[in-house]
Tab-separated table of C-alpha atoms in Angstrom:
chain	number	residue	atom	x	y	z
A	1	MET	CA	115.345	64.218	64.599
A	2	GLU	CA	116.941	67.573	65.253
A	3	GLN	CA	119.659	67.515	67.866
A	4	SER	CA	119.554	70.013	70.626
A	5	SER	CA	122.684	72.197	71.007
A	6	ALA	CA	121.910	72.629	74.758
A	7	PRO	CA	124.096	70.808	77.236
A	8	ILE	CA	122.524	67.448	78.184
A	9	GLY	CA	121.873	68.600	81.775
A	10	LEU	CA	119.632	71.199	80.649
A	11	THR	CA	117.707	68.810	78.276
A	12	LEU	CA	116.662	65.929	80.546
A	13	GLU	CA	114.161	66.279	83.182
A	14	LYS	CA	115.490	65.760	86.734
A	15	PRO	CA	114.247	62.656	88.541
A	16	PHE	CA	112.936	64.339	91.492
A	17	GLU	CA	111.192	67.396	89.964
A	18	GLY	CA	107.793	65.774	89.144
A	19	ARG	CA	106.170	67.268	92.351
A	20	GLY	CA	108.164	70.320	92.472
A	21	GLY	CA	110.613	71.505	95.113
A	22	ALA	CA	110.103	73.724	98.073
A	23	VAL	CA	110.387	76.886	96.089
A	24	GLU	CA	107.772	75.758	93.637
A	25	TRP	CA	105.384	74.755	96.431
A	26	ALA	CA	105.883	78.108	98.138
A	27	GLY	CA	105.310	80.001	94.891
A	28	SER	CA	102.031	78.058	94.337
A	29	LEU	CA	100.902	78.614	97.894
A	30	THR	CA	101.681	82.332	97.700
A	31	THR	CA	99.678	82.508	94.532
A	32	ALA	CA	96.718	80.626	96.049
A	33	LEU	CA	96.845	82.900	99.126
A	34	GLY	CA	97.094	86.058	97.060
A	35	VAL	CA	93.986	85.078	95.039
A	36	LEU	CA	92.102	83.989	98.179
A	37	ILE	CA	92.854	87.447	99.832
A	38	LEU	CA	91.589	89.256	96.768
A	39	ILE	CA	88.464	87.186	96.715
A	40	ILE	CA	87.566	87.458	100.426
A	41	ILE	CA	88.203	91.308	100.492
A	42	ILE	CA	85.945	91.771	97.526
A	43	PHE	CA	83.403	89.291	98.780
A	44	THR	CA	83.306	90.963	102.226
A	45	ALA	CA	83.093	94.457	100.774
A	46	PHE	CA	80.231	93.495	98.340
A	47	PHE	CA	78.103	91.369	100.696
A	48	GLU	CA	78.879	93.173	104.018
A	49	ARG	CA	75.674	95.347	103.854
A	50	ARG	CA	73.511	92.553	102.436
A	51	HIS	CA	73.540	89.026	103.854
A	52	LEU	CA	76.519	88.392	105.971
A	53	ARG	CA	76.179	88.283	109.694
A	54	PRO	CA	78.628	90.590	111.578
A	55	SER	CA	80.610	87.721	113.261
A	56	ILE	CA	81.180	86.338	109.643
A	57	VAL	CA	82.415	89.565	108.443
A	58	SER	CA	84.787	89.847	111.385
A	59	SER	CA	86.124	86.519	110.851
A	60	LEU	CA	86.632	87.135	107.085
A	61	ARG	CA	88.472	90.332	107.781
A	62	PHE	CA	90.654	88.744	110.336
A	63	THR	CA	91.544	85.977	107.803
A	64	SER	CA	92.036	88.323	104.800
A	65	LEU	CA	93.798	91.297	106.764
A	66	CYS	CA	95.881	89.555	109.182
A	67	VAL	CA	96.355	85.632	108.888
A	68	LEU	CA	96.811	85.239	105.134
A	69	PRO	CA	98.922	88.349	104.607
A	70	LEU	CA	101.393	87.141	107.287
A	71	LEU	CA	101.528	83.743	105.479
A	72	ILE	CA	102.176	85.453	102.106
A	73	LEU	CA	104.914	87.522	103.900
A	74	PHE	CA	106.785	84.358	104.856
A	75	LEU	CA	106.055	82.124	101.864
A	76	GLY	CA	106.326	84.908	99.376
A	77	SER	CA	109.783	85.950	100.631
A	78	PHE	CA	110.943	82.450	100.580
A	79	SER	CA	109.806	81.876	97.162
A	80	THR	CA	111.141	84.952	95.635
A	81	LEU	CA	114.504	85.177	97.437
A	82	GLU	CA	115.182	81.542	96.806
A	83	GLY	CA	114.150	81.934	93.180
A	84	SER	CA	116.291	84.892	92.601
A	85	LYS	CA	119.360	82.598	93.238
A	86	ARG	CA	118.699	80.867	89.933
A	87	THR	CA	120.856	81.431	86.862
A	88	GLU	CA	117.784	82.282	84.897
A	89	PHE	CA	117.058	85.147	87.179
A	90	CYS	CA	120.560	86.637	86.960
A	91	HIS	CA	120.357	86.135	83.226
A	92	SER	CA	117.112	88.102	83.020
A	93	CYS	CA	119.209	91.393	83.042
A	94	HIS	CA	119.839	90.259	79.321
A	95	SER	CA	122.562	92.414	77.849
A	96	ALA	CA	124.750	92.614	81.025
A	97	MET	CA	124.662	88.828	81.708
A	98	ASP	CA	124.567	87.476	78.290
A	99	LEU	CA	128.368	87.319	78.126
A	100	TYR	CA	128.772	85.409	81.232
A	101	VAL	CA	125.920	83.001	80.843
A	102	ASP	CA	126.610	82.240	77.302
A	103	ASP	CA	130.214	81.432	78.051
A	104	MET	CA	129.410	79.250	80.963
A	105	GLN	CA	126.949	77.235	78.699
A	106	ASP	CA	129.497	77.053	75.959
A	107	LYS	CA	130.865	73.566	75.415
A	108	GLU	CA	134.065	74.971	73.729
A	109	SER	CA	134.933	77.428	76.615
A	110	THR	CA	137.604	76.650	79.136
A	111	THR	CA	136.989	79.331	81.545
A	112	LEU	CA	136.480	78.255	85.072
A	113	ALA	CA	132.633	78.927	85.065
A	114	ALA	CA	132.160	76.806	82.031
A	115	MET	CA	134.231	73.997	83.410
A	116	HIS	CA	132.239	73.876	86.650
A	117	TYR	CA	128.987	73.998	84.467
A	118	LYS	CA	130.174	71.211	82.008
A	119	LYS	CA	131.217	68.912	84.888
A	120	ARG	CA	128.044	69.787	86.911
A	121	LEU	CA	130.257	70.722	89.891
A	122	ILE	CA	127.507	73.157	90.902
A	123	GLN	CA	124.115	71.421	90.438
A	124	THR	CA	122.012	74.548	90.712
A	125	ASP	CA	122.116	78.256	91.151
A	126	GLU	CA	125.441	78.442	89.461
A	127	CYS	CA	125.827	82.186	89.666
A	128	TYR	CA	124.765	82.515	93.150
A	129	SER	CA	127.005	79.636	94.470
A	130	CYS	CA	130.169	81.641	93.574
A	131	HIS	CA	129.101	85.134	93.936
A	132	ALA	CA	127.374	85.268	97.215
A	133	ASP	CA	129.126	84.531	100.590
A	134	TYR	CA	127.847	81.418	102.208
A	135	GLY	CA	125.347	81.538	105.081
A	136	VAL	CA	122.517	83.976	105.888
A	137	TRP	CA	124.630	87.144	105.986
A	138	GLY	CA	126.098	86.345	102.586
A	139	THR	CA	122.529	86.099	101.188
A	140	ALA	CA	121.443	89.377	102.945
A	141	ASP	CA	124.470	91.133	101.568
A	142	ALA	CA	123.878	89.803	97.969
A	143	LYS	CA	120.253	91.024	98.214
A	144	GLY	CA	121.360	94.500	99.269
A	145	ARG	CA	123.903	94.670	96.391
A	146	GLY	CA	121.043	93.280	94.038
A	147	LEU	CA	119.171	96.588	94.676
A	148	ILE	CA	122.189	98.440	93.304
A	149	HIS	CA	122.045	96.116	90.397
A	150	LEU	CA	118.438	97.158	89.988
A	151	TYR	CA	119.556	100.719	89.984
A	152	TYR	CA	121.746	100.250	87.176
A	153	TRP	CA	119.320	98.388	85.096
A	154	VAL	CA	116.606	100.865	85.629
A	155	THR	CA	118.898	103.732	84.646
A	156	ASN	CA	120.234	101.689	81.750
A	157	SER	CA	123.833	102.223	82.514
A	158	ALA	CA	126.664	101.126	80.320
A	159	THR	CA	127.281	98.228	82.637
A	160	ALA	CA	123.574	97.087	82.382
A	161	ARG	CA	123.652	97.409	78.604
A	162	GLY	CA	126.698	95.058	78.521
A	163	GLU	CA	128.803	97.709	77.004
A	164	GLN	CA	131.124	98.028	80.084
A	165	GLN	CA	133.006	95.337	81.947
A	166	ILE	CA	131.425	94.368	85.002
A	167	LYS	CA	133.628	94.644	87.939
A	168	LEU	CA	133.680	92.800	91.273
A	169	TYR	CA	132.870	95.039	94.391
A	170	SER	CA	135.944	93.699	96.279
A	171	SER	CA	138.592	91.139	95.761
A	172	TYR	CA	137.172	87.700	95.222
A	173	GLN	CA	137.863	85.686	98.327
A	174	ASN	CA	139.315	82.237	98.146
A	175	SER	CA	137.043	81.061	100.934
A	176	LEU	CA	134.168	80.942	98.316
A	177	CYS	CA	136.275	78.319	96.279
A	178	LEU	CA	137.577	76.457	99.442
A	179	TYR	CA	134.054	76.197	100.848
A	180	CYS	CA	133.723	73.297	98.424
A	181	HIS	CA	137.072	72.356	97.374
A	182	SER	CA	139.130	72.547	100.611
A	183	GLY	CA	137.905	69.086	102.021
A	184	SER	CA	138.277	67.074	98.710
A	185	GLN	CA	141.065	64.581	98.376
A	186	SER	CA	141.937	65.654	94.789
A	187	PHE	CA	142.439	69.398	96.073
A	188	LEU	CA	144.571	68.211	99.106
A	189	GLU	CA	146.752	65.800	96.988
A	190	SER	CA	146.802	67.136	93.428
A	191	GLY	CA	149.990	68.571	91.703
A	192	LYS	CA	152.370	67.083	94.283
A	193	GLN	CA	150.364	68.635	97.217
A	194	VAL	CA	150.872	72.160	95.864
A	195	HIS	CA	147.804	73.402	97.631
A	196	ARG	CA	149.238	72.384	100.976
A	197	LYS	CA	152.456	74.067	100.288
A	198	PHE	CA	150.803	77.279	99.551
A	199	ALA	CA	148.123	76.868	102.354
A	200	ASP	CA	149.251	79.958	104.140
A	201	ALA	CA	149.154	82.117	101.091
A	202	LEU	CA	145.894	80.766	100.048
A	203	LEU	CA	144.330	81.415	103.577
A	204	GLY	CA	146.045	84.592	104.348
A	205	LYS	CA	144.944	88.182	103.336
A	206	LYS	CA	146.871	91.198	102.449
A	207	ALA	CA	146.652	93.627	105.347
A	208	ASN	CA	146.020	96.840	103.256
A	209	THR	CA	143.305	95.520	100.764
A	210	GLY	CA	142.036	92.326	102.433
A	211	ALA	CA	142.538	90.513	99.247
A	212	PRO	CA	143.885	86.942	99.284
A	213	ILE	CA	147.696	86.810	99.434
A	214	MET	CA	147.538	84.212	96.652
A	215	ALA	CA	144.244	84.220	94.755
A	216	CYS	CA	142.881	80.885	93.383
A	217	GLY	CA	142.491	82.781	89.975
A	218	THR	CA	146.031	83.235	89.691
A	219	CYS	CA	146.560	79.672	88.678
A	220	HIS	CA	143.095	78.641	87.702
A	221	GLY	CA	141.728	81.685	86.138
A	222	PRO	CA	139.924	83.397	84.446
A	223	ALA	CA	136.512	82.573	85.907
A	224	HIS	CA	134.829	84.420	82.998
A	225	PRO	CA	135.714	85.962	79.579
A	226	LYS	CA	136.549	89.573	79.417
A	227	LEU	CA	134.275	91.907	77.378
A	228	ALA	CA	137.167	93.013	75.312
A	229	ASP	CA	138.099	89.442	74.318
A	230	LYS	CA	134.460	88.792	73.236
A	231	LYS	CA	134.367	91.957	71.249
A	232	SER	CA	137.596	90.938	69.389
A	233	GLN	CA	136.147	87.450	68.882
A	234	GLN	CA	133.124	89.043	67.365
A	235	SER	CA	135.087	91.167	65.048
A	236	ASN	CA	137.159	88.309	63.835
A	237	ALA	CA	134.199	86.289	63.197
A	238	GLN	CA	132.815	88.973	61.143
B	1	MET	CA	92.097	115.436	130.719
B	2	SER	CA	95.009	113.122	129.771
B	3	THR	CA	97.004	113.810	126.611
B	4	LEU	CA	95.540	110.609	125.186
B	5	ASP	CA	91.875	111.734	125.335
B	6	PRO	CA	91.901	113.422	121.989
B	7	ILE	CA	93.407	110.419	120.329
B	8	VAL	CA	90.843	108.135	122.017
B	9	GLU	CA	88.125	110.426	120.908
B	10	ARG	CA	89.436	110.478	117.394
B	11	LEU	CA	89.608	106.581	117.321
B	12	GLN	CA	86.092	106.376	118.617
B	13	LYS	CA	84.682	108.071	115.655
B	14	LEU	CA	83.057	105.727	113.140
B	15	GLN	CA	84.562	107.477	110.162
B	16	THR	CA	88.100	106.911	111.460
B	17	TYR	CA	87.467	103.318	111.893
B	18	ARG	CA	86.161	102.996	108.375
B	19	ARG	CA	89.214	104.808	106.929
B	20	ILE	CA	91.731	102.969	108.940
B	21	LEU	CA	89.965	99.656	107.676
B	22	LEU	CA	90.061	100.849	104.036
B	23	ALA	CA	93.676	101.813	104.169
B	24	ALA	CA	94.419	98.501	105.463
B	25	GLN	CA	92.498	96.794	102.688
B	26	ILE	CA	94.210	98.828	100.015
B	27	LEU	CA	97.621	98.119	101.380
B	28	ILE	CA	96.947	94.319	101.571
B	29	VAL	CA	95.404	94.218	98.130
B	30	LEU	CA	98.421	96.007	96.683
B	31	ALA	CA	100.933	93.672	98.462
B	32	ALA	CA	98.780	90.568	97.238
B	33	LEU	CA	98.906	91.833	93.653
B	34	LEU	CA	102.667	92.465	93.864
B	35	ALA	CA	103.220	88.922	95.474
B	36	LEU	CA	101.271	87.425	92.604
B	37	LEU	CA	103.262	89.406	90.049
B	38	ALA	CA	106.646	88.450	91.669
B	39	VAL	CA	105.806	84.801	92.135
B	40	GLN	CA	104.457	84.388	88.672
B	41	ASN	CA	107.022	86.396	86.803
B	42	LEU	CA	110.210	86.723	88.862
B	43	THR	CA	112.308	89.491	87.446
B	44	PRO	CA	114.541	92.063	88.980
B	45	ILE	CA	111.891	94.689	88.900
B	46	THR	CA	109.012	92.400	90.364
B	47	LEU	CA	111.343	91.072	93.130
B	48	SER	CA	112.235	94.637	94.089
B	49	LEU	CA	108.783	95.745	94.094
B	50	PHE	CA	107.871	92.789	96.348
B	51	LEU	CA	110.780	93.293	98.696
B	52	THR	CA	110.473	97.185	98.910
B	53	VAL	CA	106.763	97.839	98.539
B	54	ALA	CA	104.758	94.567	99.158
B	55	LEU	CA	106.545	93.451	102.371
B	56	PRO	CA	106.252	97.017	104.072
B	57	SER	CA	102.561	97.113	102.964
B	58	ILE	CA	101.806	93.760	104.506
B	59	VAL	CA	103.351	94.779	107.901
B	60	LEU	CA	101.702	98.201	107.624
B	61	GLY	CA	98.317	96.657	106.652
B	62	VAL	CA	98.303	94.125	109.345
B	63	LEU	CA	99.180	96.887	111.986
B	64	LEU	CA	96.493	99.144	110.620
B	65	TYR	CA	93.956	96.170	110.813
B	66	LEU	CA	94.914	95.705	114.374
B	67	VAL	CA	94.539	99.413	115.098
B	68	ALA	CA	91.219	99.180	113.487
B	69	ILE	CA	90.249	96.595	115.841
B	70	LEU	CA	91.522	98.620	118.655
B	71	THR	CA	89.359	101.576	117.438
B	72	SER	CA	86.233	99.268	117.329
B	73	PHE	CA	86.963	98.145	120.838
B	74	LEU	CA	87.380	101.680	122.107
B	75	ARG	CA	84.145	102.638	120.422
B	76	ARG	CA	82.170	99.929	122.046
B	77	HIS	CA	83.863	100.300	125.568
B	78	GLY	CA	85.233	103.838	125.814
B	79	VAL	CA	84.042	107.283	126.386
B	80	SER	CA	80.414	108.018	125.367
B	81	HIS	CA	80.728	111.462	124.081
B	82	VAL	CA	81.416	112.048	120.399
B	83	HIS	CA	81.582	114.958	117.880
B	84	PHE	CA	80.582	114.770	114.248
B	85	ALA	CA	81.463	117.503	111.661
B	86	PRO	CA	78.690	118.986	109.397
B	87	GLY	CA	77.905	116.587	106.473
B	88	GLU	CA	79.401	113.446	108.136
B	89	THR	CA	77.560	110.261	107.834
B	90	ILE	CA	77.147	108.632	111.358
B	91	PHE	CA	76.064	105.274	109.970
B	92	ARG	CA	74.682	103.954	106.643
B	93	GLN	CA	71.592	101.893	105.904
B	94	GLY	CA	72.632	98.168	106.023
B	95	ASP	CA	75.466	98.712	108.597
B	96	GLU	CA	75.668	96.577	111.643
B	97	GLY	CA	73.803	98.213	114.591
B	98	ASP	CA	76.205	98.958	117.296
B	99	PHE	CA	75.159	102.165	119.158
B	100	VAL	CA	72.327	104.307	120.146
B	101	TYR	CA	72.976	108.102	119.644
B	102	SER	CA	71.368	110.788	121.674
B	103	ILE	CA	71.834	114.351	120.447
B	104	ILE	CA	73.170	116.977	122.672
B	105	ASP	CA	73.305	119.799	120.053
B	106	GLY	CA	73.175	119.888	116.433
B	107	GLN	CA	70.755	118.367	113.819
B	108	VAL	CA	71.024	115.319	111.719
B	109	GLU	CA	68.784	113.903	108.814
B	110	VAL	CA	67.607	110.433	108.416
B	111	ILE	CA	67.691	109.121	104.844
B	112	ARG	CA	66.107	105.863	103.591
B	113	GLY	CA	66.751	104.218	100.314
B	114	GLU	CA	64.413	101.720	98.857
B	115	PRO	CA	64.849	99.234	95.978
B	116	ASP	CA	64.088	100.952	92.678
B	117	ARG	CA	63.522	104.317	94.379
B	118	GLU	CA	65.683	107.437	95.013
B	119	ALA	CA	66.826	107.701	98.636
B	120	LYS	CA	64.889	110.341	100.418
B	121	VAL	CA	65.062	112.350	103.636
B	122	ILE	CA	62.305	110.785	106.086
B	123	ASN	CA	63.172	112.737	109.297
B	124	ARG	CA	65.136	115.492	110.911
B	125	LEU	CA	66.368	115.106	114.447
B	126	GLY	CA	67.713	117.656	116.978
B	127	PRO	CA	68.800	118.228	120.635
B	128	GLY	CA	67.318	115.751	123.137
B	129	GLU	CA	66.270	113.233	120.412
B	130	TYR	CA	67.881	109.842	119.725
B	131	PHE	CA	68.277	107.461	116.960
B	132	GLY	CA	69.884	104.091	116.188
B	133	GLU	CA	67.898	102.070	118.609
B	134	MET	CA	65.779	100.012	116.077
B	135	ALA	CA	68.710	98.053	114.768
B	136	LEU	CA	69.711	97.242	118.350
B	137	ILE	CA	66.303	96.089	119.550
B	138	ARG	CA	65.460	94.220	116.386
B	139	HIS	CA	68.948	92.737	115.987
B	140	ALA	CA	68.786	93.758	112.431
B	141	PRO	CA	71.098	96.067	110.103
B	142	ARG	CA	70.515	99.868	110.031
B	143	THR	CA	67.291	100.794	108.265
B	144	ALA	CA	68.319	104.084	107.119
B	145	THR	CA	71.370	106.291	106.815
B	146	VAL	CA	71.972	109.170	109.476
B	147	ARG	CA	73.984	112.291	108.224
B	148	THR	CA	74.668	115.422	110.175
B	149	LEU	CA	73.312	118.769	109.066
B	150	THR	CA	75.424	120.825	111.355
B	151	ALA	CA	78.201	119.959	113.792
B	152	VAL	CA	76.810	117.576	116.171
B	153	ASN	CA	77.702	116.511	119.862
B	154	ALA	CA	76.027	113.399	120.920
B	155	VAL	CA	76.097	110.808	123.694
B	156	VAL	CA	76.543	107.185	122.444
B	157	LEU	CA	75.319	104.145	124.310
B	158	SER	CA	76.741	100.718	123.295
B	159	GLN	CA	74.399	97.862	122.337
B	160	ALA	CA	74.945	95.859	125.490
B	161	ASP	CA	74.460	98.886	127.777
B	162	PHE	CA	71.400	99.941	125.842
B	163	LEU	CA	69.776	96.678	125.929
B	164	VAL	CA	70.261	96.378	129.709
B	165	LEU	CA	68.527	99.764	130.304
B	166	TYR	CA	65.785	98.801	127.693
B	167	THR	CA	65.123	95.515	129.419
B	168	TYR	CA	65.135	96.630	133.088
B	169	LEU	CA	63.735	100.234	132.875
B	170	PRO	CA	59.999	99.912	132.150
B	171	ASP	CA	59.535	103.664	131.500
B	172	LEU	CA	62.304	103.757	129.083
B	173	HIS	CA	61.070	100.608	127.399
B	174	ARG	CA	57.552	102.088	126.888
B	175	SER	CA	59.020	105.401	125.734
B	176	ILE	CA	61.154	103.962	123.080
B	177	GLU	CA	58.292	101.563	121.973
B	178	LYS	CA	56.016	104.557	121.417
B	179	ILE	CA	58.613	106.531	119.489
B	180	MET	CA	59.344	103.526	117.394
B	181	GLN	CA	55.665	103.152	116.540
B	182	GLN	CA	55.681	106.815	115.337
B	183	ARG	CA	58.666	106.257	113.121
B	184	PRO	CA	58.237	105.248	109.329
B	185	VAL	CA	58.250	101.449	108.824
B	186	PRO	CA	61.350	100.058	107.236
B	187	PRO	CA	61.079	97.880	104.107
B	188	SER	CA	60.453	94.243	104.956
B	189	THR	CA	63.385	93.240	102.756
B	190	GLU	CA	65.812	94.926	105.188
B	191	GLY	CA	65.033	92.556	108.001
């Protein structure tokens, strides 16, 4: 029997996914409502002058042009916006994201992203959990920036082709790491309480740039490999 | 004359109602297709199309539909004077009967299509004559299409108002009965 090279977390079906999650249900309902709208509009247009009573036509129009579209608006938005947080979605911009996703799933890699992935420290939405600020405005901000990503993708820029190192828009904030780590015992007590000693530096920001006085990545980085490192690896392999 | 009068007059026209409804339908169909595409195959392109095209289309489509309802309401309860451009279709055979039209000036032609036959002009009407009463009295769809030959100014009377007059004014009742008997009999299949 051929052994899969994929990490075990990817190969086993998760125990609760038999009936699908809220995103899957929203997606299925959106599909059903979309098809229903098309059927009702075509049906109404075709039979309006033939057999249908005016009151039925009015009811069908109210349903297909007001009620169902508003349901699609909410369900579709929920389904697509939540679906876009998944790693597969980020990875769908193939060239640009190959380096990062491949490294994250690489069993030999020791980057932060790979370590988090191997240990299943982040259960789902691995990219999104570290690259969008938590809360509603973080999501909104990330979606806005997503449109800039789309522009790069449509214009086939060097970044989108994966030929140019992707850069962060601004300094990576420690709050994104501390959102999960700050309350844990291991974080507070590890390394002779080093995090407690440097708490002011970890929580403080530089006045001129807004960057952390001491970034988590200073000691724990890098989060991802650099493009130049990968290219040298590839040339060495060849 | 208030500044809203021209807008109300425009909204009252049947063609305006149809166009608004058609625009709403097109937008909603477009939005539904893009939603299906995005949900079934979520990529940066389909997500962006959903967010930037489908969502505004849904909002605009629903608003247009509400405007169409308002238009329909104004047509049924608003000002009774309407103007049609030359060549404009006032109603089509098979449409729901909603008004009686009395021509002030201008000319219209009455066209009837029958199964397996080419549609033909069966009557021409001018100032002082009226049309559209048969569908209201029989509670049936329009039995013919009426199209303007020239610019037409007409007075319209809603179904409810017309039926009150028809029921309680014997002279009007007899006059309409007489004219209806003179008009060509519609095909039995059209109710």
